[in-house]
PDB file of C-alpha atoms and ligand atoms in Angstrom:
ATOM      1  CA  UNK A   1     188.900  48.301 212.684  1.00 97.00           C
ATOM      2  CA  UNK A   2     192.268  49.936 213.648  1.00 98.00           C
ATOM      3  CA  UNK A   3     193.362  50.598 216.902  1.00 98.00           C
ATOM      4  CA  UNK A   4     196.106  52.822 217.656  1.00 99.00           C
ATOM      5  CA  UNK A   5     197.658  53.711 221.384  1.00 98.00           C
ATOM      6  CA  UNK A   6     198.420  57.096 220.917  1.00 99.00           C
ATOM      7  CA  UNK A   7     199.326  58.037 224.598  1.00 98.00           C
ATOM      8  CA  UNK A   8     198.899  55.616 227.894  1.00 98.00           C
ATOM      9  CA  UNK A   9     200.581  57.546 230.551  1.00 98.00           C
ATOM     10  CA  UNK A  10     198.175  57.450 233.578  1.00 98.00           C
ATOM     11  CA  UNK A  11     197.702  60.859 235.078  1.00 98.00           C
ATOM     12  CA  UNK A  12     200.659  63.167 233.315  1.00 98.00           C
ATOM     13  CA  UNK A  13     203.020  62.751 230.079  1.00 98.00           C
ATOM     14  CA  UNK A  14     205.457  60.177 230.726  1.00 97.00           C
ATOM     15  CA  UNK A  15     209.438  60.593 229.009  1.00 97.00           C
ATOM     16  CA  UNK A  16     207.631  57.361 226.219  1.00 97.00           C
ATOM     17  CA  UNK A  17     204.057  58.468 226.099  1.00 98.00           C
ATOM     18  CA  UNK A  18     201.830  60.960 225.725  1.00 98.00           C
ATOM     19  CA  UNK A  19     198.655  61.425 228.340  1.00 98.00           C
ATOM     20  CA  UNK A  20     195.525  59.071 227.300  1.00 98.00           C
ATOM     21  CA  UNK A  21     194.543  58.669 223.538  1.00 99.00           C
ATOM     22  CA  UNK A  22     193.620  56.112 221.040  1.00 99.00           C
ATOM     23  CA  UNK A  23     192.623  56.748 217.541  1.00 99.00           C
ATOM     24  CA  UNK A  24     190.405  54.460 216.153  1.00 99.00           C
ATOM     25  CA  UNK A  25     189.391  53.628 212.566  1.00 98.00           C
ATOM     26  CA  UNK A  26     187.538  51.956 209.964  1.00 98.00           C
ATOM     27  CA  UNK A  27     186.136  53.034 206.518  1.00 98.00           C
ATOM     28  CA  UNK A  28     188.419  55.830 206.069  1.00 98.00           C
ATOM     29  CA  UNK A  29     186.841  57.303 209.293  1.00 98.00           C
ATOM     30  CA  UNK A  30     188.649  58.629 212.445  1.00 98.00           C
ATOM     31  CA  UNK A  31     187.783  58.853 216.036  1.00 99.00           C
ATOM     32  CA  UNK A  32     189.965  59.325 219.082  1.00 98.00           C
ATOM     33  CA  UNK A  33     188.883  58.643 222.358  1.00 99.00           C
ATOM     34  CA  UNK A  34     190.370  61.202 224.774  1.00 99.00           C
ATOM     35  CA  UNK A  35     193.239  63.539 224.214  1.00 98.00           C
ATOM     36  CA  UNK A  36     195.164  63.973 227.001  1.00 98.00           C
ATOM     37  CA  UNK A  37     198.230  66.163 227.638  1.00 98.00           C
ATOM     38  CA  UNK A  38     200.890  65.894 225.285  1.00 97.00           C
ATOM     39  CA  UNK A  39     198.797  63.467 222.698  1.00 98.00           C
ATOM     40  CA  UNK A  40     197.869  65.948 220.255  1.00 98.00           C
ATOM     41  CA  UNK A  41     201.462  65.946 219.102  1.00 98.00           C
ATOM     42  CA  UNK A  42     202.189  62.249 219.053  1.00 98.00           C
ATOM     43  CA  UNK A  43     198.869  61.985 217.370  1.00 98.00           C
ATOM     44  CA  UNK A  44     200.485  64.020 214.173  1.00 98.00           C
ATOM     45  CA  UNK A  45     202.494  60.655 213.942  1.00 98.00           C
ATOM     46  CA  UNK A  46     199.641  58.570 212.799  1.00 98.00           C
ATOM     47  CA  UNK A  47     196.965  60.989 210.791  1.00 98.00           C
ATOM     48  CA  UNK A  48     197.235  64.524 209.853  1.00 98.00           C
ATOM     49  CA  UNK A  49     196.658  66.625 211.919  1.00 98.00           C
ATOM     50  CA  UNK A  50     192.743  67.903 210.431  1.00 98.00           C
ATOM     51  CA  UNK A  51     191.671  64.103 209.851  1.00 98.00           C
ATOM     52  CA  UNK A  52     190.030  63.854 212.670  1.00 98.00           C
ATOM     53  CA  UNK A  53     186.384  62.865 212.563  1.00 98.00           C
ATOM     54  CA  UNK A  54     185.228  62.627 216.124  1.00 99.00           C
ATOM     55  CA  UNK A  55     186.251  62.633 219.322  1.00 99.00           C
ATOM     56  CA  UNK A  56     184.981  60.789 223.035  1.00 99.00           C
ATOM     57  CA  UNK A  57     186.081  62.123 226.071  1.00 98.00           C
ATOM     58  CA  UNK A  58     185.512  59.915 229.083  1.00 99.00           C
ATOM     59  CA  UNK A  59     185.849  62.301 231.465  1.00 98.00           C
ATOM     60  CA  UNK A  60     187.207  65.689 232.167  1.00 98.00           C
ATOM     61  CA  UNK A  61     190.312  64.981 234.086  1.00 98.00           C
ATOM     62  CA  UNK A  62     193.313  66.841 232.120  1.00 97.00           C
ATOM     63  CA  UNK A  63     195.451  63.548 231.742  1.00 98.00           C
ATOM     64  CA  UNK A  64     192.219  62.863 229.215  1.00 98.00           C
ATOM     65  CA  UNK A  65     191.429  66.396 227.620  1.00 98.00           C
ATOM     66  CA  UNK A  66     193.871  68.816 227.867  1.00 98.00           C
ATOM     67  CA  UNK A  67     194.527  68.999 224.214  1.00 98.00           C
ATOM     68  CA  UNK A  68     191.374  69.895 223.056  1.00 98.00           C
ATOM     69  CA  UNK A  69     192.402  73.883 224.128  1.00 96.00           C
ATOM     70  CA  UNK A  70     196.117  73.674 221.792  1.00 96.00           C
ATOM     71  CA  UNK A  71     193.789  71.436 218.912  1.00 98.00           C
ATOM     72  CA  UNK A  72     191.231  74.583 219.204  1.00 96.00           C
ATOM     73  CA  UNK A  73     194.036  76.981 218.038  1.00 94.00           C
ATOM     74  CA  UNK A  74     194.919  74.327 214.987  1.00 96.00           C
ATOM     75  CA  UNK A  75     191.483  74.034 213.924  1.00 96.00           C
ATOM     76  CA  UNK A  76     190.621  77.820 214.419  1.00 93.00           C
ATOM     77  CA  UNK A  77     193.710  79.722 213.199  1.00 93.00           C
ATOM     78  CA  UNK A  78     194.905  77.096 211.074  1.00 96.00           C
ATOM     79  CA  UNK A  79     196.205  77.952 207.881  1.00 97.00           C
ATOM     80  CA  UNK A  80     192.994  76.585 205.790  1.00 96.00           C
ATOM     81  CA  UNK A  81     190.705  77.738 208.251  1.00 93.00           C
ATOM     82  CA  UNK A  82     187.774  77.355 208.979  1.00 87.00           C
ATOM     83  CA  UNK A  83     187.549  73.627 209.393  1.00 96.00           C
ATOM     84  CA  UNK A  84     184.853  71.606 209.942  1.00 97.00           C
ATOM     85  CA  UNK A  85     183.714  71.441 213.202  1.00 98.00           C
ATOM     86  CA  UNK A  86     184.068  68.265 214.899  1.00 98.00           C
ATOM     87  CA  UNK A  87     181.791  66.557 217.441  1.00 98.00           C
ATOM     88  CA  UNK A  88     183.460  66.456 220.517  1.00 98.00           C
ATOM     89  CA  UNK A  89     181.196  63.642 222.896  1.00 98.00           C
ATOM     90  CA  UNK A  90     181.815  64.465 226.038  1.00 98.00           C
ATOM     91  CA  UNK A  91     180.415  65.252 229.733  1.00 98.00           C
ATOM     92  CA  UNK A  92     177.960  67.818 229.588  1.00 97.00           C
ATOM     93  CA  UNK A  93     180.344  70.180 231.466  1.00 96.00           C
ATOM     94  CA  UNK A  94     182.919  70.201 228.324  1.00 96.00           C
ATOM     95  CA  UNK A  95     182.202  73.084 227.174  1.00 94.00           C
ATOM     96  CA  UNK A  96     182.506  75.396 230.082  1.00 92.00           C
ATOM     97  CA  UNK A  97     185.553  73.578 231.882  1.00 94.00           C
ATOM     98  CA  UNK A  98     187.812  73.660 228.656  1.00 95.00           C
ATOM     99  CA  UNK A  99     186.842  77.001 227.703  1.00 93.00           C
ATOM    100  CA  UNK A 100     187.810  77.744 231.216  1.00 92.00           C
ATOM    101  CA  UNK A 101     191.251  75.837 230.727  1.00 93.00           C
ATOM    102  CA  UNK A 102     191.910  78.023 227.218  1.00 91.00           C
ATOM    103  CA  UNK A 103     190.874  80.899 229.057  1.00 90.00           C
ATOM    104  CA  UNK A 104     187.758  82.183 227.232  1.00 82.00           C
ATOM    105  CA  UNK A 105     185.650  81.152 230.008  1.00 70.00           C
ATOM    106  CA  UNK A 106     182.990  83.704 229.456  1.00 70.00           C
ATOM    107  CA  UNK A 107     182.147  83.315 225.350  1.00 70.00           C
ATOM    108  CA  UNK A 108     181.706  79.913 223.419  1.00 69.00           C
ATOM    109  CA  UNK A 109     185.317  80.320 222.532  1.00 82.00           C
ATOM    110  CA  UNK A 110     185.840  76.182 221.638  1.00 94.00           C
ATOM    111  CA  UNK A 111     182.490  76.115 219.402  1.00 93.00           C
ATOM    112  CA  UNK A 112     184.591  77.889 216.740  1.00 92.00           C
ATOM    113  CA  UNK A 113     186.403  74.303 216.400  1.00 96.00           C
ATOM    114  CA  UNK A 114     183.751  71.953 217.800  1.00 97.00           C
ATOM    115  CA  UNK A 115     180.406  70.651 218.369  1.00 97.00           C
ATOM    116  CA  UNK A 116     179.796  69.393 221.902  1.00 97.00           C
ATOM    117  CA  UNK A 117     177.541  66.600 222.134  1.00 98.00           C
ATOM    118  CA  UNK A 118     176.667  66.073 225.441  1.00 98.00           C
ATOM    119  CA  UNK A 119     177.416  61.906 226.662  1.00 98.00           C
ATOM    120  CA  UNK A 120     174.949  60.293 228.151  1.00 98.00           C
ATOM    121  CA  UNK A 121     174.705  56.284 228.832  1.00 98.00           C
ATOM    122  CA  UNK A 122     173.707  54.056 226.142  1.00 98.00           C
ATOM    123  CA  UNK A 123     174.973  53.352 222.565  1.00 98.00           C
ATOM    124  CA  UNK A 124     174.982  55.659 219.479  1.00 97.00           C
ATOM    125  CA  UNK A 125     176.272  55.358 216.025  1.00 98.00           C
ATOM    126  CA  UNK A 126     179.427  58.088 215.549  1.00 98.00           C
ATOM    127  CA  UNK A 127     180.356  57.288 211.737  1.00 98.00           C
ATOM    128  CA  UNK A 128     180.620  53.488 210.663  1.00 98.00           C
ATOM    129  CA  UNK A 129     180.964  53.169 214.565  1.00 98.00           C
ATOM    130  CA  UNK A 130     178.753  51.554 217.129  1.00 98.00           C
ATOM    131  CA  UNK A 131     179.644  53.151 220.467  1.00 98.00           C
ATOM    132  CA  UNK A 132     178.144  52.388 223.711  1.00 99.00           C
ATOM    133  CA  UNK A 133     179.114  54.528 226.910  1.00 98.00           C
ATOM    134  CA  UNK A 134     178.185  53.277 230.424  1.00 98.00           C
ATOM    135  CA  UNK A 135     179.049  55.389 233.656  1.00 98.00           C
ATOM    136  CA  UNK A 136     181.967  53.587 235.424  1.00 98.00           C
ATOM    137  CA  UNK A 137     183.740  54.243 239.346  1.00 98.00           C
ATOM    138  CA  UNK A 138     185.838  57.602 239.236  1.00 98.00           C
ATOM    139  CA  UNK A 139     184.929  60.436 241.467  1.00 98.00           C
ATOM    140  CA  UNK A 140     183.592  62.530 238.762  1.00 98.00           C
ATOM    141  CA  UNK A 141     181.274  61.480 235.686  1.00 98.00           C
ATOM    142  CA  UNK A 142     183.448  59.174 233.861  1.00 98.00           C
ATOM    143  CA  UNK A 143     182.516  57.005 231.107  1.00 99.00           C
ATOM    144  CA  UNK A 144     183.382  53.636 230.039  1.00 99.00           C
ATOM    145  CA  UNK A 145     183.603  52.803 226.420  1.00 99.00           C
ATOM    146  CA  UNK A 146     182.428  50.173 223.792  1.00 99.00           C
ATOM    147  CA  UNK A 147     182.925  50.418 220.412  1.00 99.00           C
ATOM    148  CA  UNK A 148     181.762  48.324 217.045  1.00 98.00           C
ATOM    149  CA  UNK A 149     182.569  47.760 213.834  1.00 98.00           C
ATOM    150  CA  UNK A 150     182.074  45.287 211.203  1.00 96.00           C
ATOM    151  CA  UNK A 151     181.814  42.743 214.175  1.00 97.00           C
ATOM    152  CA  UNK A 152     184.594  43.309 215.871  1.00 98.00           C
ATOM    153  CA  UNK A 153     184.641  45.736 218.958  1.00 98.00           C
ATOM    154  CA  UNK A 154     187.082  47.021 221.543  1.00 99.00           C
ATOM    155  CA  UNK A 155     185.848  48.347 225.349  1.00 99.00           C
ATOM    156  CA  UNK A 156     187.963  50.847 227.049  1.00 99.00           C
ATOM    157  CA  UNK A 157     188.126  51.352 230.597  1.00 99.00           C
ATOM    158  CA  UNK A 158     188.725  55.061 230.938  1.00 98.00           C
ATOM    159  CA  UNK A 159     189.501  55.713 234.355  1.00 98.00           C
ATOM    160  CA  UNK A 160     187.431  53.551 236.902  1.00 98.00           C
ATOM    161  CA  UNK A 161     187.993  51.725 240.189  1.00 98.00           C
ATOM    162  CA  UNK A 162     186.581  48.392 240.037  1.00 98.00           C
ATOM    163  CA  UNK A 163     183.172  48.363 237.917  1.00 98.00           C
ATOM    164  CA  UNK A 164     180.500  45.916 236.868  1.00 98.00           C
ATOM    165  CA  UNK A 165     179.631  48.419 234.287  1.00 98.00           C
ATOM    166  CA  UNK A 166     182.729  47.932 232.707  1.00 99.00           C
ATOM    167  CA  UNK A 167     182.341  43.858 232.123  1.00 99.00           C
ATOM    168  CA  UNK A 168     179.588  44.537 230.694  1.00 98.00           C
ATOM    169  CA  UNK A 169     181.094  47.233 228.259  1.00 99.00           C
ATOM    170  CA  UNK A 170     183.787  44.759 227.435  1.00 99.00           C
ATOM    171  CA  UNK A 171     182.015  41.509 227.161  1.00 98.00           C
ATOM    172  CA  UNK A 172     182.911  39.515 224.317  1.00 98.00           C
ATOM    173  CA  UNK A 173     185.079  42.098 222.872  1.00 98.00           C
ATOM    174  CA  UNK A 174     188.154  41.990 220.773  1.00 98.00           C
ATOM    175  CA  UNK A 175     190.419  43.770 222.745  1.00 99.00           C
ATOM    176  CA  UNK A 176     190.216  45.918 226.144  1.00 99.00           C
ATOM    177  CA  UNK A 177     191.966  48.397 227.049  1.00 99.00           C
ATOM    178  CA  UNK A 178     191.979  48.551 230.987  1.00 99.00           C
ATOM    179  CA  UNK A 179     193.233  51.134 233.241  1.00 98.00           C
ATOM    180  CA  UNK A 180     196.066  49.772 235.813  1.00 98.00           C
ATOM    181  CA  UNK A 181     196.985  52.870 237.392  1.00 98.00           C
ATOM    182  CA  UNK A 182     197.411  51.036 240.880  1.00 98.00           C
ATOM    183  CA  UNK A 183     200.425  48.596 242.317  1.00 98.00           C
ATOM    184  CA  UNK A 184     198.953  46.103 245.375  1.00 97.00           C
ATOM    185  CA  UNK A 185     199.330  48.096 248.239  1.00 95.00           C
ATOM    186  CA  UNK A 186     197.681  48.187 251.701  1.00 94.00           C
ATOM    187  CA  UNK A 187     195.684  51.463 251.458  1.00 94.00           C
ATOM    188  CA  UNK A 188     194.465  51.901 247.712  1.00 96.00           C
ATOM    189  CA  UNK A 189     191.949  54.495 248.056  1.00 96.00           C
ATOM    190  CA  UNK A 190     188.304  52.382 246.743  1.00 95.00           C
ATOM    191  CA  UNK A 191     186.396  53.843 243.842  1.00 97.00           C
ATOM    192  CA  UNK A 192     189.182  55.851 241.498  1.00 98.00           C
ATOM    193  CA  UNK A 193     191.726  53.394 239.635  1.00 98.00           C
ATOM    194  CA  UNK A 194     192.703  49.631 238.997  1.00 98.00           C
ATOM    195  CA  UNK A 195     195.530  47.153 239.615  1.00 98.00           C
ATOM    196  CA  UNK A 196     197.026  45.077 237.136  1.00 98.00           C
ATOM    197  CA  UNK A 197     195.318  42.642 238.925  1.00 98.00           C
ATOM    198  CA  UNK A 198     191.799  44.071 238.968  1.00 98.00           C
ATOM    199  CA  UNK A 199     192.396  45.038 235.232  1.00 98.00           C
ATOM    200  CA  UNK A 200     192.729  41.296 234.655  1.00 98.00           C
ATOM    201  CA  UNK A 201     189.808  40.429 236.765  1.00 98.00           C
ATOM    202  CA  UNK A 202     187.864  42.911 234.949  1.00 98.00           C
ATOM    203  CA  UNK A 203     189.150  40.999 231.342  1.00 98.00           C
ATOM    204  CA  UNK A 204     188.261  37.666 232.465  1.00 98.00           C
ATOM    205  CA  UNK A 205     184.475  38.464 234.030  1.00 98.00           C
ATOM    206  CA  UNK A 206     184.185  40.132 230.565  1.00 98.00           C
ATOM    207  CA  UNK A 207     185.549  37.284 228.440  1.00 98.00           C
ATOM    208  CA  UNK A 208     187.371  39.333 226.160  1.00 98.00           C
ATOM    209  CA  UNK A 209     189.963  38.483 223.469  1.00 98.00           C
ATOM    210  CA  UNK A 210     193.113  40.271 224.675  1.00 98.00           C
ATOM    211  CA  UNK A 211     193.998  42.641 227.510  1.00 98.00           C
ATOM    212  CA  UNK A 212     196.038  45.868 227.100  1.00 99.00           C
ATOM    213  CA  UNK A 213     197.029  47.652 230.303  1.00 99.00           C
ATOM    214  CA  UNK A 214     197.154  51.503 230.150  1.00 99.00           C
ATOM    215  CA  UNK A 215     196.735  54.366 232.124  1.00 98.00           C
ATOM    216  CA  UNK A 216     200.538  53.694 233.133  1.00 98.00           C
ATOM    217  CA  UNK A 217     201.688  56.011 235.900  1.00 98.00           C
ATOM    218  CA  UNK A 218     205.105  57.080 235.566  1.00 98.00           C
ATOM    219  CA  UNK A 219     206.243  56.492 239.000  1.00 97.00           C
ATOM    220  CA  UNK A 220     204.933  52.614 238.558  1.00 97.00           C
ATOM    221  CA  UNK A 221     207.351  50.191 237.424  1.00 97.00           C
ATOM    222  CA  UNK A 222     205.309  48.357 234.847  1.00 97.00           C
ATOM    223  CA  UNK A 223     206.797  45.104 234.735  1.00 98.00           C
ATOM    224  CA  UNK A 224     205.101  44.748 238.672  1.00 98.00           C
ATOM    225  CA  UNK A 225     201.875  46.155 236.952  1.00 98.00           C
ATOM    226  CA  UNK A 226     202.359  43.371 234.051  1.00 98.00           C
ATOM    227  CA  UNK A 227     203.193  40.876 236.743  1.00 98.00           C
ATOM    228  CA  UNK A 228     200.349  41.221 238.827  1.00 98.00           C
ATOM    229  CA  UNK A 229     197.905  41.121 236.173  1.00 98.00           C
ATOM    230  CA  UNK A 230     198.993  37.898 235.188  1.00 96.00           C
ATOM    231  CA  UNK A 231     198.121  36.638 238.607  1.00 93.00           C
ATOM    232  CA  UNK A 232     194.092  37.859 237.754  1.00 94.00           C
ATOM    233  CA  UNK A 233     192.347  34.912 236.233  1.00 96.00           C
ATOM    234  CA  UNK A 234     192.717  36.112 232.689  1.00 98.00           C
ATOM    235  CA  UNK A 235     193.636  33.171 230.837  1.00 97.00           C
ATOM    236  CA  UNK A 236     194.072  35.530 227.406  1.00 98.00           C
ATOM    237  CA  UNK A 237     197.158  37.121 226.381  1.00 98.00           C
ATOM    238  CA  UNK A 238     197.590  40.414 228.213  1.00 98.00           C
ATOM    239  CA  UNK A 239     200.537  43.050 227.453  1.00 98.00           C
ATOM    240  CA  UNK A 240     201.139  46.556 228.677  1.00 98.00           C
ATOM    241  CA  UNK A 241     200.026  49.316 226.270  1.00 98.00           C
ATOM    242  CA  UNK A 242     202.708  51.504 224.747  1.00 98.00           C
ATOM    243  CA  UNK A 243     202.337  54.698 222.314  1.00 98.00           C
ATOM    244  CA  UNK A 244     202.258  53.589 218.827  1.00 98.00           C
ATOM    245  CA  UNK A 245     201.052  49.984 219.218  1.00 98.00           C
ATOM    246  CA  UNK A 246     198.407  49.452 216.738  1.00 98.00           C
ATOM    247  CA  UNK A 247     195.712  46.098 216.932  1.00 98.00           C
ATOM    248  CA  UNK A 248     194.024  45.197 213.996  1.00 98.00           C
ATOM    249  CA  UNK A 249     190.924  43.870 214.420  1.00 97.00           C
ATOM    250  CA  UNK A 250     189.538  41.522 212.218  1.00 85.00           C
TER     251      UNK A 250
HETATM  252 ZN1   ZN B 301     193.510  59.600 234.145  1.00 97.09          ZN
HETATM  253 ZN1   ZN B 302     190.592  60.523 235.997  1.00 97.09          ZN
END
């Protein structure tokens, strides 16, 4: 399995990365989980832009599915069009909040494009994939993610404060790729985003092979969100995510 950071700018576009994304793939298939603002074009750097196979939104916050309106217009009006439509897994409420964003609120505008799947927890197969989605701490339904192939799996955090569910997404993976949105501070609001520290936490409750911090806010310096994370228990190596870092996994 191949895992690409596509975008891993927490909350907006920063001036290196697009919003959330990470493409995914093994056996000639491709998923991306999320597609924040701005990824749809850095995406273009790593696969065509019609070779996607599926995509996972954790949750409908527009720093992770934004794109899905300007990808719409590719896959609708696109010069070989019609395209195959591709399964978009995502809160139930997908299809009426982005057709709201595109402004088509009123038809099935986006269902010219894609098929909504509605997530729910537990784990599914989505191509040669194994993915597991458990509900994690963010003030709207956000999902955690777990994903297998060939035996070797990555977890991503999406966007969660601290959350049991995620350790046990991430246990024993390869790789996780943990949110640490948050610098220490006195009055971190509970229940929405991670520290470096937490993130580490998180990665060493979970035993997991390597720790990638993402979800990078802009106005963060990151070397304080790399530094703290090294004072979490995680004995692993842990780095801060960047757009166009690929892992290879096994
Ligand atoms: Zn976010
Ligand atoms: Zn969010």
């Amino acid at each position: 399995m191949k895992v690409t950071i596509v975008g891993c700018s927490g909350s907006y576009p920063g001036p290196d990365s697009p919003a959330s994304c990470y493409l995914l793939e093994a056996d000639g298939f491709r998923m991306v989980l999320d597609l924040g603002s701005g990824s749809l074009g850095a995406l273009q750097r790593h696969i065509g832009l019609y070779d996607v196979d599926a995509i996972c939104l954790s949750h409908l916050h527009a720093d992770h599915c934004l794109d899905i309106c300007g990808y719409h217009v590719a896959r609708t009006y696109g010069p070989a069009a019609p395209y195959p439509l591709v399964p978009v897994y995502a809160p139930a409420d997908a299809p009426r909040r982005l057709a709201g964003a595109y402004g088509m609120p009123e038809e099935p505008a986006l269902e010219t494009a894609f098929e909504f799947v509605p997530l729910r927890p537990g784990s599914f197969e989505i191509g040669p994939f194994t993915l597991t989605a458990g509900l994690v701490n963010h003030p709207v339904e956000a999902y955690g993610f777990r994903v297998a192939n060939g035996g070797r799996s990555v977890a991503y955090s999406g966007d969660t404060g601290e959350s049991q569910e995620l350790v046990k997404l991430a246990t024993g993976t390869d790789l996780l790729l943990c949110e640490a949105s948050f610098v220490e501070g006195p009055d971190l609001p509970p229940d929405l985003h991670l520290t470096g520290r937490q993130a580490a936490e998180h990665a060493a409750k979970a035993g997991v092979g390597r720790l990638v911090l993402t979800h990078l806010v802009p106005w963060n310096d990151s070397a304080t969100v790399l530094e703290e994370a090294s004072a979490g228990g995680f004995a692993g190596p842990v780095e801060l995510a960047r757009s166009g870092a690929v892992y290879e996994l096994g």
